[in-house]
Amino acid sequence: MNIRIGQGFDVHKFGGEGPVTLGNIVIPCDQGLLAHSDGDVLLHAIADALLGAIGAGDIGVWFPDNDPAYAGADSGVLLQQVWREVTQRGFGLINLDATIICQKPKINPHRQAIQQRIAELLDVAATQINIKATTTEELGFTGRKEGIAAMAVVLLGAAS
Ligand SMILES: [Zn+2]
């Protein structure tokens, strides 16, 4: 079996009105995330991990942030576009593990919905997706509630 690993990391800054969208799930928050797209930092990290695993660059190359086509884009649609490329190259998901790093909003109440939604977007079992969340104990930019960071690791497998 051909096994490929990929990792992704993304950050978006708080600004303007809430809510935020994380893992394609709308979560109440007193501030939103500033971005060209919907600012879904988790899906961006996952898309980058998938692109990394297949050696296809990063989402900045695929979806340039100066391209008006992606203004306010639903990152779920962007992730599915990346996923199509992955499957067209003959790969399937073995597992995906991701961490959301933020002081706000609270992720735990939404963790299962996020896991389910990502499984739906990729058409895989929810058991292949793990979503974790952590604060940074009020340290650093996430601790100061300046933004949200996300990290993701994926493992892909192909028959040949
Ligand atoms: Zn992003």
PDB file of C-alpha atoms and ligand atoms in Angstrom:
ATOM      1  CA  MET A   1       0.000   0.000   0.000  1.00  0.00           C
ATOM      2  CA  ASN A   2       1.171   3.512  -0.872  1.00  0.00           C
ATOM      3  CA  ILE A   3       0.918   5.560   2.355  1.00  0.00           C
ATOM      4  CA  ARG A   4       1.214   9.359   2.397  1.00  0.00           C
ATOM      5  CA  ILE A   5       1.219  11.730   5.378  1.00  0.00           C
ATOM      6  CA  GLY A   6       0.428  15.452   5.317  1.00  0.00           C
ATOM      7  CA  GLN A   7       0.265  18.236   7.840  1.00  0.00           C
ATOM      8  CA  GLY A   8      -1.433  21.616   7.741  1.00  0.00           C
ATOM      9  CA  PHE A   9      -1.458  24.761   9.870  1.00  0.00           C
ATOM     10  CA  ASP A  10      -3.551  27.922   9.610  1.00  0.00           C
ATOM     11  CA  VAL A  11      -4.333  31.068  11.588  1.00  0.00           C
ATOM     12  CA  HIS A  12      -7.033  33.702  11.253  1.00  0.00           C
ATOM     13  CA  LYS A  13      -7.355  36.917  13.185  1.00  0.00           C
ATOM     14  CA  PHE A  14     -10.469  37.983  15.105  1.00  0.00           C
ATOM     15  CA  GLY A  15     -12.284  41.050  13.827  1.00  0.00           C
ATOM     16  CA  GLY A  16     -15.787  42.347  13.213  1.00  0.00           C
ATOM     17  CA  GLU A  17     -18.963  40.646  14.312  1.00  0.00           C
ATOM     18  CA  GLY A  18     -19.359  36.956  15.121  1.00  0.00           C
ATOM     19  CA  PRO A  19     -20.166  34.133  14.664  1.00  0.00           C
ATOM     20  CA  VAL A  20     -17.191  32.035  13.513  1.00  0.00           C
ATOM     21  CA  THR A  21     -17.260  29.024  11.206  1.00  0.00           C
ATOM     22  CA  LEU A  22     -15.095  26.078  12.273  1.00  0.00           C
ATOM     23  CA  GLY A  23     -15.241  22.741  10.514  1.00  0.00           C
ATOM     24  CA  ASN A  24     -18.134  24.126   8.423  1.00  0.00           C
ATOM     25  CA  ILE A  25     -20.166  24.550  11.635  1.00  0.00           C
ATOM     26  CA  VAL A  26     -21.345  28.026  12.660  1.00  0.00           C
ATOM     27  CA  ILE A  27     -20.389  28.680  16.287  1.00  0.00           C
ATOM     28  CA  PRO A  28     -21.615  31.678  18.291  1.00  0.00           C
ATOM     29  CA  CYS A  29     -18.785  34.083  19.170  1.00  0.00           C
ATOM     30  CA  ASP A  30     -18.687  37.803  19.985  1.00  0.00           C
ATOM     31  CA  GLN A  31     -16.174  38.307  17.143  1.00  0.00           C
ATOM     32  CA  GLY A  32     -15.768  36.880  13.676  1.00  0.00           C
ATOM     33  CA  LEU A  33     -12.589  35.862  11.856  1.00  0.00           C
ATOM     34  CA  LEU A  34     -11.066  38.155   9.236  1.00  0.00           C
ATOM     35  CA  ALA A  35     -10.444  36.349   5.954  1.00  0.00           C
ATOM     36  CA  HIS A  36     -10.995  36.504   2.230  1.00  0.00           C
ATOM     37  CA  SER A  37     -13.104  33.325   2.506  1.00  0.00           C
ATOM     38  CA  ASP A  38     -15.361  32.352   5.429  1.00  0.00           C
ATOM     39  CA  GLY A  39     -12.228  32.140   7.624  1.00  0.00           C
ATOM     40  CA  ASP A  40     -12.699  28.468   8.470  1.00  0.00           C
ATOM     41  CA  VAL A  41      -9.235  28.002   9.900  1.00  0.00           C
ATOM     42  CA  LEU A  42      -9.846  24.309  10.673  1.00  0.00           C
ATOM     43  CA  LEU A  43     -10.902  23.363   7.144  1.00  0.00           C
ATOM     44  CA  HIS A  44      -7.988  25.369   5.740  1.00  0.00           C
ATOM     45  CA  ALA A  45      -5.521  23.399   7.881  1.00  0.00           C
ATOM     46  CA  ILE A  46      -7.165  20.136   6.768  1.00  0.00           C
ATOM     47  CA  ALA A  47      -7.095  21.140   3.082  1.00  0.00           C
ATOM     48  CA  ASP A  48      -3.401  22.002   3.408  1.00  0.00           C
ATOM     49  CA  ALA A  49      -2.696  18.647   5.086  1.00  0.00           C
ATOM     50  CA  LEU A  50      -4.435  16.818   2.200  1.00  0.00           C
ATOM     51  CA  LEU A  51      -2.570  18.841  -0.432  1.00  0.00           C
ATOM     52  CA  GLY A  52       0.673  18.210   1.424  1.00  0.00           C
ATOM     53  CA  ALA A  53       0.072  14.471   1.494  1.00  0.00           C
ATOM     54  CA  ILE A  54      -0.393  14.282  -2.290  1.00  0.00           C
ATOM     55  CA  GLY A  55       2.414  16.759  -2.997  1.00  0.00           C
ATOM     56  CA  ALA A  56       0.093  19.339  -4.564  1.00  0.00           C
ATOM     57  CA  GLY A  57       1.210  22.591  -2.950  1.00  0.00           C
ATOM     58  CA  ASP A  58      -1.084  24.518  -0.611  1.00  0.00           C
ATOM     59  CA  ILE A  59      -4.479  26.223  -0.581  1.00  0.00           C
ATOM     60  CA  GLY A  60      -2.865  29.598  -1.358  1.00  0.00           C
ATOM     61  CA  VAL A  61      -1.905  28.167  -4.749  1.00  0.00           C
ATOM     62  CA  TRP A  62      -5.270  26.495  -5.325  1.00  0.00           C
ATOM     63  CA  PHE A  63      -7.472  29.339  -4.102  1.00  0.00           C
ATOM     64  CA  PRO A  64      -5.546  32.660  -4.293  1.00  0.00           C
ATOM     65  CA  ASP A  65      -6.786  35.157  -1.699  1.00  0.00           C
ATOM     66  CA  ASN A  66      -6.719  37.940  -4.307  1.00  0.00           C
ATOM     67  CA  ASP A  67      -9.133  36.026  -6.552  1.00  0.00           C
ATOM     68  CA  PRO A  68     -12.642  37.548  -6.220  1.00  0.00           C
ATOM     69  CA  ALA A  69     -14.100  34.087  -6.985  1.00  0.00           C
ATOM     70  CA  TYR A  70     -13.192  33.053  -3.433  1.00  0.00           C
ATOM     71  CA  ALA A  71     -14.481  36.159  -1.615  1.00  0.00           C
ATOM     72  CA  GLY A  72     -16.623  34.875   1.272  1.00  0.00           C
ATOM     73  CA  ALA A  73     -16.206  31.345  -0.105  1.00  0.00           C
ATOM     74  CA  ASP A  74     -17.670  28.386   1.780  1.00  0.00           C
ATOM     75  CA  SER A  75     -14.540  26.514   2.833  1.00  0.00           C
ATOM     76  CA  GLY A  76     -16.555  23.277   2.806  1.00  0.00           C
ATOM     77  CA  VAL A  77     -16.805  23.635  -0.969  1.00  0.00           C
ATOM     78  CA  LEU A  78     -13.065  24.365  -1.220  1.00  0.00           C
ATOM     79  CA  LEU A  79     -12.253  21.319   0.917  1.00  0.00           C
ATOM     80  CA  GLN A  80     -14.418  19.115  -1.293  1.00  0.00           C
ATOM     81  CA  GLN A  81     -12.575  20.400  -4.356  1.00  0.00           C
ATOM     82  CA  VAL A  82      -9.256  19.412  -2.749  1.00  0.00           C
ATOM     83  CA  TRP A  83     -10.713  16.067  -1.691  1.00  0.00           C
ATOM     84  CA  ARG A  84     -11.793  15.328  -5.276  1.00  0.00           C
ATOM     85  CA  GLU A  85      -8.186  15.809  -6.360  1.00  0.00           C
ATOM     86  CA  VAL A  86      -7.031  13.414  -3.619  1.00  0.00           C
ATOM     87  CA  THR A  87      -9.492  10.695  -4.644  1.00  0.00           C
ATOM     88  CA  GLN A  88      -8.795  11.202  -8.357  1.00  0.00           C
ATOM     89  CA  ARG A  89      -5.171  10.392  -7.605  1.00  0.00           C
ATOM     90  CA  GLY A  90      -6.339   7.101  -6.129  1.00  0.00           C
ATOM     91  CA  PHE A  91      -5.980   7.926  -2.438  1.00  0.00           C
ATOM     92  CA  GLY A  92      -8.428   7.337   0.389  1.00  0.00           C
ATOM     93  CA  LEU A  93      -8.348   8.629   3.945  1.00  0.00           C
ATOM     94  CA  ILE A  94      -6.933   6.383   6.644  1.00  0.00           C
ATOM     95  CA  ASN A  95      -7.374   8.958   9.394  1.00  0.00           C
ATOM     96  CA  LEU A  96      -7.380  12.659  10.107  1.00  0.00           C
ATOM     97  CA  ASP A  97      -6.430  14.269  13.413  1.00  0.00           C
ATOM     98  CA  ALA A  98      -6.805  17.992  14.019  1.00  0.00           C
ATOM     99  CA  THR A  99      -6.402  20.477  16.859  1.00  0.00           C
ATOM    100  CA  ILE A 100      -8.137  23.845  17.186  1.00  0.00           C
ATOM    101  CA  ILE A 101      -6.145  26.285  19.319  1.00  0.00           C
ATOM    102  CA  CYS A 102      -8.147  29.145  20.801  1.00  0.00           C
ATOM    103  CA  GLN A 103      -9.160  30.859  24.019  1.00  0.00           C
ATOM    104  CA  LYS A 104     -12.655  31.487  22.608  1.00  0.00           C
ATOM    105  CA  PRO A 105     -15.213  30.280  21.626  1.00  0.00           C
ATOM    106  CA  LYS A 106     -15.580  27.046  23.592  1.00  0.00           C
ATOM    107  CA  ILE A 107     -15.139  24.181  21.131  1.00  0.00           C
ATOM    108  CA  ASN A 108     -16.132  21.191  23.247  1.00  0.00           C
ATOM    109  CA  PRO A 109     -19.918  21.593  22.862  1.00  0.00           C
ATOM    110  CA  HIS A 110     -19.452  21.613  19.060  1.00  0.00           C
ATOM    111  CA  ARG A 111     -16.754  18.990  18.718  1.00  0.00           C
ATOM    112  CA  GLN A 112     -19.052  16.154  17.676  1.00  0.00           C
ATOM    113  CA  ALA A 113     -20.925  18.277  15.135  1.00  0.00           C
ATOM    114  CA  ILE A 114     -17.607  19.315  13.592  1.00  0.00           C
ATOM    115  CA  GLN A 115     -16.403  15.694  13.439  1.00  0.00           C
ATOM    116  CA  GLN A 116     -19.671  14.617  11.771  1.00  0.00           C
ATOM    117  CA  ARG A 117     -19.597  17.467   9.275  1.00  0.00           C
ATOM    118  CA  ILE A 118     -16.016  16.798   8.186  1.00  0.00           C
ATOM    119  CA  ALA A 119     -16.839  13.097   7.771  1.00  0.00           C
ATOM    120  CA  GLU A 120     -19.793  14.133   5.565  1.00  0.00           C
ATOM    121  CA  LEU A 121     -17.690  16.518   3.465  1.00  0.00           C
ATOM    122  CA  LEU A 122     -15.105  13.788   2.793  1.00  0.00           C
ATOM    123  CA  ASP A 123     -17.658  10.959   2.643  1.00  0.00           C
ATOM    124  CA  VAL A 124     -15.769   8.905   5.251  1.00  0.00           C
ATOM    125  CA  ALA A 125     -16.739   7.391   8.613  1.00  0.00           C
ATOM    126  CA  ALA A 126     -16.785   9.729  11.611  1.00  0.00           C
ATOM    127  CA  THR A 127     -14.437   7.278  13.342  1.00  0.00           C
ATOM    128  CA  GLN A 128     -11.727   8.297  10.841  1.00  0.00           C
ATOM    129  CA  ILE A 129     -11.894  11.905  12.055  1.00  0.00           C
ATOM    130  CA  ASN A 130     -10.647  13.185  15.403  1.00  0.00           C
ATOM    131  CA  ILE A 131     -11.049  16.798  16.492  1.00  0.00           C
ATOM    132  CA  LYS A 132      -9.259  18.155  19.528  1.00  0.00           C
ATOM    133  CA  ALA A 133      -9.300  21.614  21.055  1.00  0.00           C
ATOM    134  CA  THR A 134      -6.945  23.361  23.407  1.00  0.00           C
ATOM    135  CA  THR A 135      -6.372  26.791  24.852  1.00  0.00           C
ATOM    136  CA  THR A 136      -2.862  28.101  25.332  1.00  0.00           C
ATOM    137  CA  GLU A 137      -3.484  29.006  28.995  1.00  0.00           C
ATOM    138  CA  GLU A 138      -3.936  32.651  27.955  1.00  0.00           C
ATOM    139  CA  LEU A 139      -0.406  32.743  26.510  1.00  0.00           C
ATOM    140  CA  GLY A 140       0.480  34.038  23.049  1.00  0.00           C
ATOM    141  CA  PHE A 141      -1.833  35.441  20.365  1.00  0.00           C
ATOM    142  CA  THR A 142      -4.490  32.778  20.748  1.00  0.00           C
ATOM    143  CA  GLY A 143      -4.345  33.206  24.526  1.00  0.00           C
ATOM    144  CA  ARG A 144      -4.862  36.956  24.123  1.00  0.00           C
ATOM    145  CA  LYS A 145      -7.929  36.164  22.005  1.00  0.00           C
ATOM    146  CA  GLU A 146      -6.397  37.777  18.926  1.00  0.00           C
ATOM    147  CA  GLY A 147      -7.212  34.857  16.675  1.00  0.00           C
ATOM    148  CA  ILE A 148      -7.683  31.124  16.202  1.00  0.00           C
ATOM    149  CA  ALA A 149      -5.099  28.605  14.994  1.00  0.00           C
ATOM    150  CA  ALA A 150      -5.623  25.066  13.752  1.00  0.00           C
ATOM    151  CA  MET A 151      -3.332  22.151  12.959  1.00  0.00           C
ATOM    152  CA  ALA A 152      -4.163  18.967  11.085  1.00  0.00           C
ATOM    153  CA  VAL A 153      -2.453  15.728  10.177  1.00  0.00           C
ATOM    154  CA  VAL A 154      -3.815  13.274   7.615  1.00  0.00           C
ATOM    155  CA  LEU A 155      -2.768   9.792   6.597  1.00  0.00           C
ATOM    156  CA  LEU A 156      -3.771   8.664   3.110  1.00  0.00           C
ATOM    157  CA  GLY A 157      -3.500   5.281   1.487  1.00  0.00           C
ATOM    158  CA  ALA A 158      -3.660   4.074  -2.131  1.00  0.00           C
ATOM    159  CA  ALA A 159      -3.871   0.514  -3.365  1.00  0.00           C
ATOM    160  CA  SER A 160      -0.859   0.889  -5.669  1.00  0.00           C
TER     161      SER A 160
HETATM  162 ZN    ZN B   1      -7.184  30.194   6.248  1.00  0.00          ZN
END
